[in-house]
Structure formats: C-alpha cells, structure tokens
Short mmCIF file of C-alpha atoms in Angstrom, two decimals:
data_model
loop_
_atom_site.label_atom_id
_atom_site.label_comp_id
_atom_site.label_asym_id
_atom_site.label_seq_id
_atom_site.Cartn_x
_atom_site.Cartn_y
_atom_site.Cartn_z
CA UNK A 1039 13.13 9.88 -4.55
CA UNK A 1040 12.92 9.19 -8.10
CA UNK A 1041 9.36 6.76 -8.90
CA UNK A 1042 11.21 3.86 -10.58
CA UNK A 1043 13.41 3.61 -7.12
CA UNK A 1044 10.39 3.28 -5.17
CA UNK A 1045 8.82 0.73 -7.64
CA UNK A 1046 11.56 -1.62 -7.84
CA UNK A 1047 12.19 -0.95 -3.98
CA UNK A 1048 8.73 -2.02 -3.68
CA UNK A 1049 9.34 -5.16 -5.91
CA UNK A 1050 12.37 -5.96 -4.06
CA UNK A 1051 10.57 -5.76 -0.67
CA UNK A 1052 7.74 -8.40 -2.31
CA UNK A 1053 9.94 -10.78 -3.95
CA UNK A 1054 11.72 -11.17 -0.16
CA UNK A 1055 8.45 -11.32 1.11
CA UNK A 1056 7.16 -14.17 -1.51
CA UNK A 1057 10.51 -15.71 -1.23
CA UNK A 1058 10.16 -16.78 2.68
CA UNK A 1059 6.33 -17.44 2.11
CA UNK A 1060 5.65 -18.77 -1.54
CA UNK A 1061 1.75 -17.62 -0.96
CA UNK A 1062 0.50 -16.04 -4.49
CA UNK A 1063 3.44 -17.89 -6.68
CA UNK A 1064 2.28 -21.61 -5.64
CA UNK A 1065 -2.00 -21.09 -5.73
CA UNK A 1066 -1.16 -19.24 -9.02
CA UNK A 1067 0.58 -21.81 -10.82
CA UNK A 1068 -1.62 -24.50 -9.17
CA UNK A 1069 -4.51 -23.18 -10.32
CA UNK A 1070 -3.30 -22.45 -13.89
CA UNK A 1071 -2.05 -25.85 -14.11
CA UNK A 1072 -5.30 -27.19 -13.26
CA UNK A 1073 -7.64 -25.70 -15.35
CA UNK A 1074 -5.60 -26.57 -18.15
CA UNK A 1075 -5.52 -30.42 -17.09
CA UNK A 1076 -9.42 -29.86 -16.87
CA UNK A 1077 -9.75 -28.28 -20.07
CA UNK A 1078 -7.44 -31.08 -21.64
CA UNK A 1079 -10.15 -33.63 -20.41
CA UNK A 1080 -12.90 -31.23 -21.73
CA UNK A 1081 -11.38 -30.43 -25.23
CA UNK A 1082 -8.55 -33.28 -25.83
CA UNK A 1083 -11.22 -35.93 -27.56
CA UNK A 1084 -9.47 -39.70 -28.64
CA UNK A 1085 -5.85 -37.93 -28.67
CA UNK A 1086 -7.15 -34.98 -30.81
CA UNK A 1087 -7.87 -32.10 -29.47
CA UNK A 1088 -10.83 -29.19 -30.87
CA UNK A 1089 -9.32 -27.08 -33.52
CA UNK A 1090 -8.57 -23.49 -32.41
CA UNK A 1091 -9.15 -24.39 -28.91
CA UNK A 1092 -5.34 -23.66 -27.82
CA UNK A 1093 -5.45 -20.20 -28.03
CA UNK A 1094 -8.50 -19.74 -25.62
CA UNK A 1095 -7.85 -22.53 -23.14
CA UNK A 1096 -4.32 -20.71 -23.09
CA UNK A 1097 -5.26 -16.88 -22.57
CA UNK A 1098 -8.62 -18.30 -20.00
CA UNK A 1099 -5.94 -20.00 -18.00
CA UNK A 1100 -3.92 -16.80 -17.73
CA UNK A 1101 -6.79 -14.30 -17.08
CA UNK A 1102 -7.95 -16.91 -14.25
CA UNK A 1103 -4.67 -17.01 -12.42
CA UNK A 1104 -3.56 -13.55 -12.92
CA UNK A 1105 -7.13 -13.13 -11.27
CA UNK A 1106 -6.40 -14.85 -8.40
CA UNK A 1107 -2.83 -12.99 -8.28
CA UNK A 1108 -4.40 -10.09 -8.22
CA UNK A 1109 -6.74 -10.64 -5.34
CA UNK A 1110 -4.21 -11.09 -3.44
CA UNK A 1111 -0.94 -8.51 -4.47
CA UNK A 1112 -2.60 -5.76 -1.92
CA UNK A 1113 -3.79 -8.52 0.75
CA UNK A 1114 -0.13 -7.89 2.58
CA UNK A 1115 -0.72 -3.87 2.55
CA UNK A 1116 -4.06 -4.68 4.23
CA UNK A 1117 -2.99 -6.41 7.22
CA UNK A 1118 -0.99 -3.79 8.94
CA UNK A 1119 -2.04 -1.17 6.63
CA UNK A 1120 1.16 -0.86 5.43
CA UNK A 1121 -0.36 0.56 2.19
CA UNK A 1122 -0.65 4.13 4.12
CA UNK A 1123 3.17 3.85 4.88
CA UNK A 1124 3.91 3.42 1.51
CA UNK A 1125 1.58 6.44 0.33
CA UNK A 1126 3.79 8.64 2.77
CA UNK A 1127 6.98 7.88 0.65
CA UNK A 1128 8.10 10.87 -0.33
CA UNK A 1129 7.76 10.00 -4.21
CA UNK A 1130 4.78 10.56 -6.53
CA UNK A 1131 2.23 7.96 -5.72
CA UNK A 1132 1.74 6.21 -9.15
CA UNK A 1133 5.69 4.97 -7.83
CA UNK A 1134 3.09 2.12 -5.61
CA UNK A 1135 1.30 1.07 -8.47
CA UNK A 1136 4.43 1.25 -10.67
CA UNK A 1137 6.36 -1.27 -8.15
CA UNK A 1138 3.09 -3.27 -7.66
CA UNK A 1139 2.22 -3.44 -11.34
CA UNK A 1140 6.03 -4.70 -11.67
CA UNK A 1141 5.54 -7.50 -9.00
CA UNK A 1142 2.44 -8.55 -11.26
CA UNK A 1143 4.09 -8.49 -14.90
CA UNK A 1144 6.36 -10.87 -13.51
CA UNK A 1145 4.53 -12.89 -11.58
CA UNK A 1146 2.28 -13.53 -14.64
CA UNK A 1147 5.06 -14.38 -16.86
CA UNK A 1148 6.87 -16.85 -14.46
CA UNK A 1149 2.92 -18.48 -14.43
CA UNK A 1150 3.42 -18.16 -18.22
CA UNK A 1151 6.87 -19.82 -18.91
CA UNK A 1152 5.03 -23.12 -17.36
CA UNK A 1153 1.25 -22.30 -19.06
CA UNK A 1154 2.93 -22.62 -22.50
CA UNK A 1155 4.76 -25.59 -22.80
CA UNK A 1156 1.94 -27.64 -20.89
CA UNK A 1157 -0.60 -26.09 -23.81
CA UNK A 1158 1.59 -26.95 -26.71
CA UNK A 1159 1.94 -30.22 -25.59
CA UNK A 1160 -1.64 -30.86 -23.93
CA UNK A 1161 -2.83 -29.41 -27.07
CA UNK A 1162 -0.27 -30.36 -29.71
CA UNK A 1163 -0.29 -26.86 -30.40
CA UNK A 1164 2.46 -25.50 -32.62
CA UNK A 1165 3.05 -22.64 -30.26
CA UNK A 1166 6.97 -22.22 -30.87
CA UNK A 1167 6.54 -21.73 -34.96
CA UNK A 1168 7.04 -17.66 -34.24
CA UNK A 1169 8.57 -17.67 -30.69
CA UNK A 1170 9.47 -13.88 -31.01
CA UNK A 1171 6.07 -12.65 -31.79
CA UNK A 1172 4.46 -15.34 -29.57
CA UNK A 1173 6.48 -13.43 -26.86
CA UNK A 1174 5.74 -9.98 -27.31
CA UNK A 1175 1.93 -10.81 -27.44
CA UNK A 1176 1.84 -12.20 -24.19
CA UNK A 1177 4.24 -9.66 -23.08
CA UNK A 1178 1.80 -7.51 -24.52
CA UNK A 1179 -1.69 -8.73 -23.02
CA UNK A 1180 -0.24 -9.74 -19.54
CA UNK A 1181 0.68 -5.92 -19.39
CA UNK A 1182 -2.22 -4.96 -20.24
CA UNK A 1183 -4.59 -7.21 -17.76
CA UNK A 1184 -2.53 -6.58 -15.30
CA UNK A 1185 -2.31 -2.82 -15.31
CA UNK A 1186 -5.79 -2.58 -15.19
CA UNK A 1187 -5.91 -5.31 -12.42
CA UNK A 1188 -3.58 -3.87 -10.41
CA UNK A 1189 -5.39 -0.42 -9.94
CA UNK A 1190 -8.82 -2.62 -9.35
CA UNK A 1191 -6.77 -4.35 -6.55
CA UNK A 1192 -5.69 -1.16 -5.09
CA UNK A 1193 -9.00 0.37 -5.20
CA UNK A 1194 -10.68 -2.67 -4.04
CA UNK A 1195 -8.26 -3.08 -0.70
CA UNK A 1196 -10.78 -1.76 1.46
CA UNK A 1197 -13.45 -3.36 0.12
CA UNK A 1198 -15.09 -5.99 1.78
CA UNK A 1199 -16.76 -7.64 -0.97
CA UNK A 1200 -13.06 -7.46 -2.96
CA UNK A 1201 -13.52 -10.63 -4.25
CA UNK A 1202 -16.27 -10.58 -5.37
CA UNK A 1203 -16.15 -6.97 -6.99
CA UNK A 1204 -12.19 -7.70 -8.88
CA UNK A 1205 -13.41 -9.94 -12.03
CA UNK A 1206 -16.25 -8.05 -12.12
CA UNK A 1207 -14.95 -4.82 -12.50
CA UNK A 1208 -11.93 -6.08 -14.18
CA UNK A 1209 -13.41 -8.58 -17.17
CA UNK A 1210 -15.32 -6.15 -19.36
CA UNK A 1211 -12.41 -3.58 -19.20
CA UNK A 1212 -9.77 -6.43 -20.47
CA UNK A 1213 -11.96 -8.30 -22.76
CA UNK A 1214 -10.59 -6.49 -25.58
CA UNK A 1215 -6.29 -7.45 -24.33
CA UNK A 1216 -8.22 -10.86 -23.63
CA UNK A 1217 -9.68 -10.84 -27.46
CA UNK A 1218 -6.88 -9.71 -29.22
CA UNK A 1219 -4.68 -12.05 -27.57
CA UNK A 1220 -6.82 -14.90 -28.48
CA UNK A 1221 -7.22 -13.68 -32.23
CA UNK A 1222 -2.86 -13.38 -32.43
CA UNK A 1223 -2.23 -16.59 -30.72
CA UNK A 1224 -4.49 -17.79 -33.19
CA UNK A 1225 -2.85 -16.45 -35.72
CA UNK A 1226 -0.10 -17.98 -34.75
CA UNK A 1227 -1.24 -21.31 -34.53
CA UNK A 1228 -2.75 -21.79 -37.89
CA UNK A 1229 -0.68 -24.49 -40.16
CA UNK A 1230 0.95 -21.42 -41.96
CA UNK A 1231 1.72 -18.79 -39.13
CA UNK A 1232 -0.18 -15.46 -40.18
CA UNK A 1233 2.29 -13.16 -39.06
CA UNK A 1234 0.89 -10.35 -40.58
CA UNK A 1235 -2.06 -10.75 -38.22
CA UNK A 1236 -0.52 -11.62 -35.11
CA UNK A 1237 1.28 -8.16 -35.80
CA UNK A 1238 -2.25 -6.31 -36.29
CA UNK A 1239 -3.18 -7.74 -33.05
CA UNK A 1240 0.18 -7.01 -31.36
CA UNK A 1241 -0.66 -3.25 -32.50
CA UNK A 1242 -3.90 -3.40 -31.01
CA UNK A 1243 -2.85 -4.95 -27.79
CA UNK A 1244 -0.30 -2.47 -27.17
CA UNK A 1245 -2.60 0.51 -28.27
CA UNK A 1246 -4.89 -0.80 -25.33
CA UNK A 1247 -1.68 -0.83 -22.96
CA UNK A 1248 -0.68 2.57 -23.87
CA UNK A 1249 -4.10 4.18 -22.77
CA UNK A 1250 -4.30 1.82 -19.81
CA UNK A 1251 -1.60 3.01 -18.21
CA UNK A 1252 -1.80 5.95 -18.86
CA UNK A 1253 -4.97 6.04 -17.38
CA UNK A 1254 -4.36 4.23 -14.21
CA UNK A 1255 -0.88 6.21 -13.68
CA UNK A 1256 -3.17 8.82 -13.51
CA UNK A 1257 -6.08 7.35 -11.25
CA UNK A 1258 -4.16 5.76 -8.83
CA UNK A 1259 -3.42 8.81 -6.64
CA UNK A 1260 -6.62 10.10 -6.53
CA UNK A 1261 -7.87 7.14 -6.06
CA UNK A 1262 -5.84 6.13 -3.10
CA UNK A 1263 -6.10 9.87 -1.24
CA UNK A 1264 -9.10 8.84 1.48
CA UNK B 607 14.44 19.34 -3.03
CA UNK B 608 14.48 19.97 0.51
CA UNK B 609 11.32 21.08 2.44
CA UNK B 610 11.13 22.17 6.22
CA UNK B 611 9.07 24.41 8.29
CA UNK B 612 8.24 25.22 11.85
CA UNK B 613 4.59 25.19 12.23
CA UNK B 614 1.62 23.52 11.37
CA UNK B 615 -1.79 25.88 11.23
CA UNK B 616 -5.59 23.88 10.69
CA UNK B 617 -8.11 26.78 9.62
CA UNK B 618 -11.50 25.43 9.49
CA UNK B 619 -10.57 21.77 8.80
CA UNK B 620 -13.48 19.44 8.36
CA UNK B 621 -13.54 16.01 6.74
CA UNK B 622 -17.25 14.17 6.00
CA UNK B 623 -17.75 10.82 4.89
CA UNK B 624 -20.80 10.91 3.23
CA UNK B 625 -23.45 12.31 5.38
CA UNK B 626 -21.12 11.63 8.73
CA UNK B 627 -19.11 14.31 9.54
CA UNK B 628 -15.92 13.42 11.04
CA UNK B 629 -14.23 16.18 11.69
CA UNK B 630 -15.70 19.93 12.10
CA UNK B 631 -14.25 23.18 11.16
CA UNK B 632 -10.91 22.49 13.73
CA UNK B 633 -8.63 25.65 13.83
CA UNK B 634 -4.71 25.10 15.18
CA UNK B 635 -1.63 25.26 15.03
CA UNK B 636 1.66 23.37 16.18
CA UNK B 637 5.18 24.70 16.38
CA UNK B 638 8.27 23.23 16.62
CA UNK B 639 9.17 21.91 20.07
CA UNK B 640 5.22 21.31 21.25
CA UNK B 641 4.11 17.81 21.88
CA UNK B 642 0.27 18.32 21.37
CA UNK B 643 -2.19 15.79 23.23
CA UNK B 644 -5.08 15.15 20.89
CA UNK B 645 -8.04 13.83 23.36
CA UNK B 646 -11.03 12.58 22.93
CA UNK B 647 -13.58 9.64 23.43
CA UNK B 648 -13.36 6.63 20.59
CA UNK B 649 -15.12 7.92 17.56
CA UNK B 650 -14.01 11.59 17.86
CA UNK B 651 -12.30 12.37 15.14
CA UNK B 652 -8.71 12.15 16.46
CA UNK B 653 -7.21 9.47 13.87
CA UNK B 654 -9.03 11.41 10.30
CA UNK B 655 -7.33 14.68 11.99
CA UNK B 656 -4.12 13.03 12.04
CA UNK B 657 -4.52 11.21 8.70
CA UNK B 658 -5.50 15.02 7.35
CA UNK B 659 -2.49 15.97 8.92
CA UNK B 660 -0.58 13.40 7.61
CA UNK B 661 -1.30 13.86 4.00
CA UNK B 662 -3.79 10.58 4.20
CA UNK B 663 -6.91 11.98 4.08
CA UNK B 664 -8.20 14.67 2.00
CA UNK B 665 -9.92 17.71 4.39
CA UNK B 666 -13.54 18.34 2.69
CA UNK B 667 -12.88 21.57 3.95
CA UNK B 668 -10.56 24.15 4.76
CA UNK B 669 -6.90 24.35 5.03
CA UNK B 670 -3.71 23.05 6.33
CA UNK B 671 -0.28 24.56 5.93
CA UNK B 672 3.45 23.23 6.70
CA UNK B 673 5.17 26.38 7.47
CA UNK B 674 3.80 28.89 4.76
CA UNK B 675 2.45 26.48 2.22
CA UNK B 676 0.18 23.67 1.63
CA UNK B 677 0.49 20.12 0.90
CA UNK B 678 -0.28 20.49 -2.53
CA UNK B 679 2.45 23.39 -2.99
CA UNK B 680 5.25 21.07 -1.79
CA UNK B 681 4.58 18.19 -2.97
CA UNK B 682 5.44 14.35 -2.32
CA UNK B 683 9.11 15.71 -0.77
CA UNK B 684 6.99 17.02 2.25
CA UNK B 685 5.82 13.54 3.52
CA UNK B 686 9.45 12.97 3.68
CA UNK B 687 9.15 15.22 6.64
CA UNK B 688 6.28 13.24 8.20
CA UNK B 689 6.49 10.37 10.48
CA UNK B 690 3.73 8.36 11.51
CA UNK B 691 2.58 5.68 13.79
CA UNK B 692 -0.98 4.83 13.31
CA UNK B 693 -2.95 2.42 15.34
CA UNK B 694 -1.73 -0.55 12.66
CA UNK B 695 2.01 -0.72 13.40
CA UNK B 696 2.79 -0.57 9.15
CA UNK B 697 5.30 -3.29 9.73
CA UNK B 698 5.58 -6.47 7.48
CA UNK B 699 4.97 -9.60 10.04
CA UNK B 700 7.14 -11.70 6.94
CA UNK B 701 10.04 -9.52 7.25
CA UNK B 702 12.60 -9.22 10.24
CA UNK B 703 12.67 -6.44 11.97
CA UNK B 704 15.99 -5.44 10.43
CA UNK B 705 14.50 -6.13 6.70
CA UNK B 706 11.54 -3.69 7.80
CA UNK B 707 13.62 -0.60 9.09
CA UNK B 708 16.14 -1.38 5.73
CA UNK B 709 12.89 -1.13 3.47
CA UNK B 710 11.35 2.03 5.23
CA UNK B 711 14.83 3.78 5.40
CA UNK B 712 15.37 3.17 1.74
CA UNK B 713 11.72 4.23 1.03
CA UNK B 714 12.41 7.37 2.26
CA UNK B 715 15.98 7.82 0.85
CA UNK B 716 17.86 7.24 3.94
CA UNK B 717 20.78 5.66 4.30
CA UNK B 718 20.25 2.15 6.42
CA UNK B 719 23.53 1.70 7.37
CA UNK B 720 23.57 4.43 9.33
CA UNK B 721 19.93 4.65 10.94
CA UNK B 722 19.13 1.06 11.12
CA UNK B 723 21.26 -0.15 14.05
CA UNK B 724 20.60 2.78 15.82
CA UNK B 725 16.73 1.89 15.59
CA UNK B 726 17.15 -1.17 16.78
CA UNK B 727 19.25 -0.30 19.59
CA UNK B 728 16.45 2.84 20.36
CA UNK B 729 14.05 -0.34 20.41
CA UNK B 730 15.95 -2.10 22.37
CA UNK B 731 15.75 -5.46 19.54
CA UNK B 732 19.36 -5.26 18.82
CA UNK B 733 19.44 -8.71 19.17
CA UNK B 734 15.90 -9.92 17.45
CA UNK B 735 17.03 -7.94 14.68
CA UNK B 736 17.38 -11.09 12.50
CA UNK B 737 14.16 -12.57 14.05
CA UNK B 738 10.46 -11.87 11.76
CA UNK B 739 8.46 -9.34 12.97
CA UNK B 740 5.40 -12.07 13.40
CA UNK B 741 6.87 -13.48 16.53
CA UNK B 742 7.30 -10.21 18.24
CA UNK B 743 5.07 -9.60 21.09
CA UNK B 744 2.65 -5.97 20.58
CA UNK B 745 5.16 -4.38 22.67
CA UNK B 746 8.15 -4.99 20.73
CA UNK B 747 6.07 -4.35 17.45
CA UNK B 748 4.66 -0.92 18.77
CA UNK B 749 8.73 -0.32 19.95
CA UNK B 750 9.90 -1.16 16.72
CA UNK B 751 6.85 0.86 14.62
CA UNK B 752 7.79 3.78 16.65
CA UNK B 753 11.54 3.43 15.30
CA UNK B 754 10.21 2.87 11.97
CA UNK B 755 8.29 6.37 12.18
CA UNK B 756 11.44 8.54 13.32
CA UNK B 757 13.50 7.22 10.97
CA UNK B 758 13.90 9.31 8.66
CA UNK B 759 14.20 12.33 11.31
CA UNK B 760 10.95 13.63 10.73
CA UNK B 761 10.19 17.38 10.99
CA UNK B 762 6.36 15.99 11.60
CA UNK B 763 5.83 13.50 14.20
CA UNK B 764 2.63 12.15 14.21
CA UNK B 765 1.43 9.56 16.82
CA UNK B 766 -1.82 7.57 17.29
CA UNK B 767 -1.86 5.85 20.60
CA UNK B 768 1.78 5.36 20.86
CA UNK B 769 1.65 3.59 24.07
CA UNK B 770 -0.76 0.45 23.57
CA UNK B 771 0.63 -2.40 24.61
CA UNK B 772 4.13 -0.94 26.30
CA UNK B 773 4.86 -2.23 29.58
CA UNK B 774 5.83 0.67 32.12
CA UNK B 775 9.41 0.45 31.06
CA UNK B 776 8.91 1.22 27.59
CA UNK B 777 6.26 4.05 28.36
CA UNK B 778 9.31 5.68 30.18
CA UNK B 779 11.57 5.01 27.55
CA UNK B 780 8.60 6.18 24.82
CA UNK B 781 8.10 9.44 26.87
CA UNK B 782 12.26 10.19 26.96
CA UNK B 783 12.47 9.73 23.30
CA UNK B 784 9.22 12.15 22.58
CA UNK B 785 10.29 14.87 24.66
CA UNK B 786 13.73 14.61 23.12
CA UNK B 787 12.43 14.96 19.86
CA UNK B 788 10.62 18.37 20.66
CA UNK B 789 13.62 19.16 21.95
CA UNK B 790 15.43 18.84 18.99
CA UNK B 791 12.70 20.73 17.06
CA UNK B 792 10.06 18.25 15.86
CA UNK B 793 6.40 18.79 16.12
CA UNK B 794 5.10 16.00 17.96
CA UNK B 795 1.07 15.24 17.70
CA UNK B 796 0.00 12.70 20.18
CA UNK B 797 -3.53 10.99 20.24
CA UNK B 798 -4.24 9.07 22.98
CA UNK B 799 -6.75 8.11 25.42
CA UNK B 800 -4.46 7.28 27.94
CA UNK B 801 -4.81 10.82 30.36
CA UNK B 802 -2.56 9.57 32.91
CA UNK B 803 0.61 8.76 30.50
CA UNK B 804 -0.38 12.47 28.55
CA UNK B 805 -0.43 14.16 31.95
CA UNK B 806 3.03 15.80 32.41
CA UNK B 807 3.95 14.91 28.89
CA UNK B 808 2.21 17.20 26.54
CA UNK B 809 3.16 20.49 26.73
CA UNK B 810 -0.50 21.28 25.19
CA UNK B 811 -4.07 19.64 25.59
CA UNK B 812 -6.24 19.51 22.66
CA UNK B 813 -9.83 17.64 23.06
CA UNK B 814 -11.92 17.49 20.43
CA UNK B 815 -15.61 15.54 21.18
CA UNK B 816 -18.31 14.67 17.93
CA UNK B 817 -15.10 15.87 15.49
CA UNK B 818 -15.20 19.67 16.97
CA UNK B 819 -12.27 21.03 19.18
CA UNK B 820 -13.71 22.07 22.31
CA UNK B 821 -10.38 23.35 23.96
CA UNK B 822 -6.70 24.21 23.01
CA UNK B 823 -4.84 24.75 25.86
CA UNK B 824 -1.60 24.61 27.33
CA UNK B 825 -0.97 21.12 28.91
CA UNK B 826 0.34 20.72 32.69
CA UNK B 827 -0.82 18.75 35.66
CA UNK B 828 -5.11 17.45 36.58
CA UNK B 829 -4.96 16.75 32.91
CA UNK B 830 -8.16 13.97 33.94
CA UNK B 831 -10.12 16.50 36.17
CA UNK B 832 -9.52 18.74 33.25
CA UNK B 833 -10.77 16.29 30.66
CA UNK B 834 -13.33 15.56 32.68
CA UNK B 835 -14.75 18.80 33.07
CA UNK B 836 -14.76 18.92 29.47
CA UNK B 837 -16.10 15.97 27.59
CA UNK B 838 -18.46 14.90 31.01
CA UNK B 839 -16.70 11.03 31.55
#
C-alpha cells in the first residue's frame, strides 16, 4: 500500500466521521471566533483599533484553535484504540501521521477562510492588498504548527495529562512559524505592502516546515512502536 | 511484495517497562494449522506477548521470526499478514458497521466489494449493516471486530479474549470459524481466561504466570485441572 493511499484513506475515514458528528470543526471555529470578538473589545478603542495589532490577534487566534484541534485529532483513535489498527496497516507508519497531518492542514484552513475576513473587518485591516502572498504564508505557518502538533498529539495519546502537556510541548517549538508569521502578515499590512519582506518571512517559514517534517516523518514510527 | 510463512518461533522474548518486567525470556513457536491457548491470570503478560507478536510492541529482548525472517526484514507488507482482535474492538462507534469493514478492507488493500458482505453475513449483521456501530450491543461489536480482524485473510491470527461478551450461540459460531481458519492454514493465537470455551478448542496450551511460560503443551481435554495444577487457582 503506497503511504499517500493510506493518508488520504485516513482523511477520508475522518471527514465521514466529522461529517455525522461536527465535534472538532464547530468548538474550533467557536473558539476562534471568540477570542477575536474578545480581542476586538480589548484592542478596537473609539472605532480605531491599536496599530499592528491585526497580525497578532490574527496568528494568536489560529495557534489557539489549531490547539484545541489538535487535542482532540487522536481523541477518536483513543477510544477503541483504533490507533493500533491503523499501525498494523501494512504501509510505512509515517502514512498515519501523513493522513492525520492532512485532516489538520485542512481543518486549520477551513478555521482560516472565516478568521480572516472577521480580522480585516474587526480590525480594518487591509489584509487582501497581496492576497497571493497572504495565502501562501498562512499556508505556510498552518503547515508548519500543525506538523509539529500533530506528532505532539500522537505522542501525547496515552498521556493522561495530554492536555495539559500539548501547548506546552508544542509553543516553544512553533514560536518561530508563530513569529515569522506575525512579522509577514505584518508586512503585509503596512500602508505600502512590503512584499519583499513578507517573502523573507515566507522563506523562513517554509525553511522551518521543511525540517519539521522531516523530522516528525521520521519520529513518528519510533515514537508510536510501544 | 508478497510475504507468507508457516511458523512463528519466540527465542528468549522479554519485554520490560521500566523496572517491571512484563514478559520473560518466552521461547515458542506456532505453525500453520495450531490454534495456541495463551493462559494465564490478569497481569501475566498474555496481551504485551501478543502485541510483540503483533508487531505492537517492541521485545526488549530477544527474537521473533515469521517463517525465516524477522519483522524488521519484511517490513510493513508483513502486518498485512496479521490480524488482530485486541481487548478494544478497533471499531469506530461513528461509523456503520459497513463504513468500518469498507475502511479496514481498503486499509489493507482489499477489495470491499468482495469481503465486506461476506463479513457481515459471517457476523451475522447483514441487516445492521447501515446501522452505527455505537448502538450495537458488545456482542455484535466483538462479532463484527472479529470480522474486521480476518479480513484481509490473515496468515497471523491473533486473538485477545475473543469471546467476551458472546452469548453461547456466537461462542459456537466463534469456535467454527477459528478452527476453520487453522484449517485453512492460519496460525491462530488465542488468549483467554475462559478454560472451559479453550478446552477442546486449542489444539495447544500455553500458560505463562509473572510474564514466564511455565508450560507448552499439546491442548486436549481437563484443560482446568491442568491449569490448575499449574498456576495453583
């Protein structure tokens, strides 16, 4: 069985499963919609908002939902430890994370395609001046939080203090995706769009992408083996 | 690429967790057409021997090979010669029971439409097919797990307490479809603590007490007086 069958058969089987239940797609985009109406309160002062708060408020309100996402993308392997039936597929193991990590990309962008809009206009932010390059950075960064997410929510299955343990194993590793999203988004956002430097920080991003998946491709079996 | 093989040998398997040892220095093996009763009292080591077995768990020690090689040799295509039902059933309660056998089948690059209905019949849920899993009584969802397992036609059949929560039909039906399977060639490995339901079934008896085998033997009839000669209760 070739990996990328098992992944997308694996992505398949979720979306059918988040289909008939709507669990992680509705507290996700609930939650992401709130804190943004809370930071809008915090940060929106007299019809002006703070300068150069968009690009925060908008990458905090991902990293908080895709937390929450996360938390919960291996719940439904726990409860009938259908995880170990999956690691007897006869297909390299990474194919789990692969499908999983899939699941999660997409997921966060669907959470995305509503975050967005809501910011610009919450924060009369000029977020559609570069649409393409706005795109590929948050194409870029929600790869990149949630490869390394999705192997801490694998690891963390068995865990009882899961939790607890998932933002703080997985902050410090993204800060820099979570930095150098803010920084581009910035970039973008200024009153003449610095594309030069929202293409720096592109770079940057999708160095940090490149050896994070690498890395967890390469973890997650060993990882998973009891 | 295709894998197969007749026998199963343990040589001085032994799995620790931390300072617990599990599972110490078992020696066996299993050929085709044996259904081998793994006994024990809870907490022997009979579920980390069959997740060793099963590719699951990682033996601290020693070795186990699948005809004349080990797992690591063959690679992922020999757990698509392994079919297990653990004591969770591996079935997704927000799937039907149909969606479930479809995904497994495809996970293991069988063809559903031609194992699927058979499963279901095999289970006798040919007509809860349609129906989610989560309103299945244990019964039905150990029935259908079982299917689930042989699916794919495993070479391998691995089986942790296959009969909890069958009603005295189903045990019959359970026990048909086991020795049917040796028949055919599979290795069957059955753990259960359920002597009475083992006793005429297994065709060998191995107990294993504080993760060490204390006897291999061939199975047959007084498998209880046996045991209890053996492990004391």
């Amino acid at each position: 069985m070739s990996p990328i069958r098992v992944a997308l058969l694996i992505l398949k089987k979720d979306f059918a499963i988040e289909v008939k239940s709507l669990e992680i797609v509705s507290t996700t985009l609930f939650f992401a919609v709130s804190c943004l109406i809370v930071f809008s309160f915090a940060f929106v002062k007299e019809g002006a908002p703070v300068q150069d708060a968009a690009a925060g408020i908008l990458w905090i309100a991902i990293a908080f939902s895709g937390t929450l996402a996360l938390g919960r993308i291996f719940e439904r392997e726990r409860y009938g430890e259908t995880l170990r039936a999956l690691l007897l597929a006869p297909a390299p193991r990474p194919a789990i994370y692969l499908g999983k990590l899939f699941g999660m990309v997409l997921l966060m962008l669907s959470t995305e395609v509503v975050l967005v809009p809501m910011v610009a206009l919450l924060f009369q932010a000029p977020l559609f001046s570069r649409p393409l390059l706005l795109i590929v950075l948050l194409l870029a960064g929600t790869v990149g939080f949630a490869s390394v997410g999705t192997l801490f929510a694998a690891m963390l299955v068995r865990a009882r203090t899961r939790e607890i343990m998932l933002p703080i194993l997985l902050y410090p590793v993204t800060i820099p995706v979570m930095i150098a999203g803010v920084q581009g988004t910035s970039a973008l956002l200024q009153n003449t769009p610095d594309e030069a430097m929202a293409t720096m920080w592109i770079s940057i991003v999708t160095a940090f992408d490149t050896v994070f998946l690498t890395f967890c491709l390469w973890m997650f079996e060993p990882l998973m083996t009891e | 690429m295709t894998v197969d093989f007749d026998r199963v040998a343990l040589a001085d398997v032994s799995r620790h967790f931390g300072r617990r040892r599990a599972v110490s220095k078992v020696s066996l093996a299993i050929s085709a057409g044996d259904i081998l009763g793994l006994l024990g009292p809870n907490g022997a080591g009979k579920s980390t021997l069959i997740g060793m077995i099963a590719t699951l768990v990682v033996p601290s020690t020693g070795t186990i090979r699948y005809g004349d090689r080990g797992a690591a040799d063959v690679g992922p295509a020999l757990r698509g010669r392994i079919g297990l039902l653990a004591h969770e059933l591996h079935l997704y309660p927000e799937l039907t029971a149909r969606q479930n056998l479809e995904f497994f089948a495809r996970l293991h690059g069988a063809d559903p439409r031609g194992c699927v209905d058979g499963a279901l019949a095999a289970a006798g849920l040919t007509e809860r097919g349609a129906d989610q899993v989560s309103g299945f009584s244990r019964g039905m969802r150990q029935r259908l797990a079982l299917e689930r397992a042989l699916l794919h036609a495993p070479r391998l059949v691995l089986l942790d307490e296959p009969f909890a929560g069958l009603d005295d039909r189903a045990v019959t039906i359970v026990s048909h479809r086991l020795r049917a399977l040796a028949a055919t060639g599979a290795i069957v490995v059955l753990a259960t603590h359920d002597l009475d339901l083992a006793d005429g079934l297994v065709t060998r008896v191995a107990v294993i007490r504080d993760g060490r085998l204390i006897t291999d033997e061939r199975g047959g009839s007084g498998l209880r007086a046996r045991y209890r000669t053996l492990v004391g209760h």
